[in-house]
Amino acid sequence: MKKILLMGNPNVGKSVVFSRLTGVNVIQSNYPGTTVGYTKGQLKIGQNEMDIIDVPGTYSLSPSCKAEEVARDMFFNEKPDLIINVLDATNLERNLYLTLQILEHNIPTVIVLNMWDAAKRKGIHVNLEKLNKITGINVIPAVAVTGEGIKDLVNIVNETTIKKDKQLSKIPKMDDSEKWAFIGEILSGVQKIEHRHPSLLEKLEDASVRPLSGIIIAIIVIFITMQVVIGFGELLINYILDPLYYQYYGPFITSVVENFIPTGFIHDILIGSGYEYETSFGLLTTGIYVIFAVVLPYILSFYLVLGFLEDFGYLPRLAVLLDSIMHKLGLHGYATIPIVLGFGCNVPAMLSTRILEGKREKFIAATLIAISVPCMAQTAVIIGLLGKYGIQYIFMVYGTLLLLFIIMGSILNFLLKGESPEIFFEIPPYRIPHMGTLLKKTWMRVRGFLIEALPFVFLGILAINILYLVGIMSALSNLLAPIMSQMLGLPNQAIDALIMGFLRKDLATAMLAPLNLSPTQLVVACTVLASSFPCIATFIVLIKELGIKDMLKTVVLMLFIAIITGTILNLILN
Amino acid sequence: MITLVELKNGKKAIIQKIEGGPGLKNRLEVMNIREGKTIRKTCAAPLRGPVVLEIEGCKMAIGQGMAKKVWVEEI
Ligand SMILES: Nc1nc2c(ncn2[C@@H]2O[C@H](COP(=O)(O)OP(=O)(O)O)[C@@H](O)[C@H]2O)c(=O)[nH]1
Ligand SMILES: [Mg+2]
């Protein structure tokens, strides 16, 4: 099998080209560093089978971070038959540096001039024939998001990999300054740039990083994000999912199960006390309801908005804006991205802490996210529980979490030796997101949530049923009851919910619903839940990313902080 | 000559010299921040945050510590 590497600077559209070639979907975003690991896919044209690898973006073959090391190692160790070098046509000067480095190593290469649409819009003209003549290799203009140019690419890839005599570039080896001079020469012959006035988007780009206007824009963006996520989520629940569940699914599944298994243990596990109750604790009733009608709507609306912000290019600007504050918390601006992802689901957030360079930063980021960033599942149930009493209670929970974030970050920054490295990255231009790509990305993430959540919710309900049945739950309740009632001011039954929280936070918070707690008690319970154990999936990722020892540190810290915070809140509120 | 930190917002300048070891120099250079290039400083982020600059239409954020090592001549 032939091997092909897709290489280029970060954020030039490699992953979109990869999806087009292989049909394998990978998450693409408008900021550097989305792809830290690599993805493999296949392309088959007739008898010609090829492995294609989406290599992490790099500016050169001499690495300055993890992702770049991966890229260099693949280039030198994988013995590729062909390199597809993807370039951003709006930024040729910088992109060509890597190209020259690649061409030195005598591996067949084709150049894809991606973002051809954006180049046209910016008034950049590139003479393809001349560029082809100078480099001696094929140059294909493309717009990866719409698929333009991909057919030509496939044909040329096919031809070059079948051909016996390799077509190599005749550009000689050069040192760095010679390379830059040569690039200058190429561009003066090949590229013409019409002068255009900055567009509205370009003006907005600068305004979003300037101190005053940047902060105003950030507040507006966050406000609109919250409004849209909550509004759209509620809309889906009230007009689509609730009616579906209560009028069609619930009665249907109940009658089916009762037909086959009228009573007994299995019956109880499957439908619990009946679909009419939100907390009947049946696999097919509460299990399905919590996932599809409580959490899924918010997950869907969150990922739509997040995807939009990602593809638009807003997140790196938020990272620049927050960089100084983040440094005071032992992080740096780029940690903004895992944190924002954490509001969706903590699992991908933990995975994306890989873009942070140091071990210290990774630990701080993972700990802060685990403790004080509530995922959408938690948010959904917090809104469900507290929303009816008024927005001020929801603010209490989030305010406390924000305070925890700042206090713990400062403390960890003080206690752990070392300093976070300085921020240095490219800020992508604002781009109007491509609808199809955005929807596909949202769907991939929603599917990821379902695959992850379904087994654990089912497992959780099963475990709860069994724990009740054998009496472990009541024993635990009795043991921990004094702490609960004395320190947190919660009734004993609430302990079940907190234990449940280990498996799935969303189920746990739902268990609080029938206890008739006062709004302030709910605030305490929600905060303790949100800041204590992450769900079991996060837990597993945490072990993988941090190692057992650091993970245990995080967990101890977490338990401690959850109880203390709960106690203080209880003292203040009740 | 002044450093990137001292350069006023919105001003254009030519990079004259980059201090520091070959590692830093190389990191900046592959991003096209190198001697002789014309840059425009957009702004510095709040609370002595990173400097945002533009080279050939491409925008970058660079921490204060690094920015202090880049010397420029305003034009
Ligand atoms: N306008 C335009 N946007 C593109 C094009 N190709 C990719 N993009 C967008 O550019 C961003 C970066 O793409 P991605 O594939 O993640 O880049 P990678 O970092 O090189 O893998 C995404 O938001 C894409 O939707 C293109 O040809 N034209
Ligand atoms: Mg990618």
XYZ file of C-alpha atoms and ligand atoms in Angstrom, chain A residues 6-19 26-35 54-58 86-88 113-119 121 142-148 307-308 310-313 428-434 437-438 441, ligand 1:
91
model
C -0.799 15.607 4.202
C 1.476 18.358 5.445
C 1.383 22.118 5.845
C 1.247 25.010 8.284
C -1.418 24.906 10.999
C -4.903 26.039 10.031
C -4.520 25.895 6.254
C -7.299 23.340 5.715
C -5.400 20.031 5.821
C -8.124 18.305 7.792
C -10.822 19.428 5.386
C -8.756 18.168 2.441
C -8.237 14.927 4.360
C -11.980 14.440 4.884
C -12.064 14.767 11.660
C -12.867 17.840 13.714
C -11.710 20.967 11.891
C -11.483 24.360 13.484
C -10.326 27.793 12.600
C -7.415 27.909 15.007
C -3.970 26.358 15.075
C -3.446 23.238 17.139
C -6.692 21.306 16.628
C -4.851 18.287 15.361
C -3.470 13.967 8.335
C -0.238 15.189 9.936
C -0.397 17.926 12.622
C 0.351 21.380 11.254
C 3.905 22.666 11.395
C -1.335 22.147 1.600
C -0.730 25.893 1.436
C -2.863 28.843 2.422
C -3.116 26.082 -2.973
C -6.055 26.011 -0.614
C -8.252 28.950 0.419
C -8.344 29.942 -3.228
C -11.702 31.623 -2.585
C -10.309 33.749 0.234
C -7.323 34.715 -1.912
C -11.646 37.907 -2.208
C -8.500 24.364 -4.267
C -11.334 25.383 -1.993
C -11.450 22.437 0.353
C -14.709 23.377 2.073
C -16.661 23.341 -1.178
C -14.686 20.537 -2.781
C -13.362 22.679 -5.639
C -18.642 25.260 16.190
C -19.712 28.613 14.816
C -14.512 28.071 16.260
C -14.957 28.302 12.517
C -15.492 32.042 12.668
C -12.119 32.338 14.391
C -6.441 33.243 12.031
C -8.600 35.670 10.071
C -12.332 35.809 10.676
C -14.090 33.545 8.221
C -17.780 33.128 7.564
C -18.339 29.484 8.571
C -19.265 27.002 5.881
C -18.794 21.682 7.551
C -20.326 23.225 10.658
C -18.796 18.812 12.977
N -12.749 29.921 3.029
C -12.163 28.726 3.127
N -12.074 28.155 4.348
C -11.465 26.944 4.444
C -10.959 26.287 3.308
N -10.413 25.106 3.720
C -10.568 25.063 5.061
N -11.222 26.164 5.509
C -11.542 26.486 6.900
O -10.306 26.738 7.541
C -10.297 26.273 8.870
C -9.096 25.381 9.112
O -9.270 24.133 8.501
P -8.611 22.787 9.079
O -8.881 21.711 8.090
O -9.030 22.529 10.488
O -7.075 23.203 9.052
P -5.815 22.313 9.488
O -5.376 22.897 10.802
O -4.815 22.571 8.427
O -6.221 20.881 9.593
C -11.633 25.606 9.104
O -12.472 26.496 9.800
C -12.130 25.342 7.692
O -13.540 25.327 7.636
C -11.080 26.913 2.014
O -10.665 26.411 0.963
N -11.698 28.128 1.988
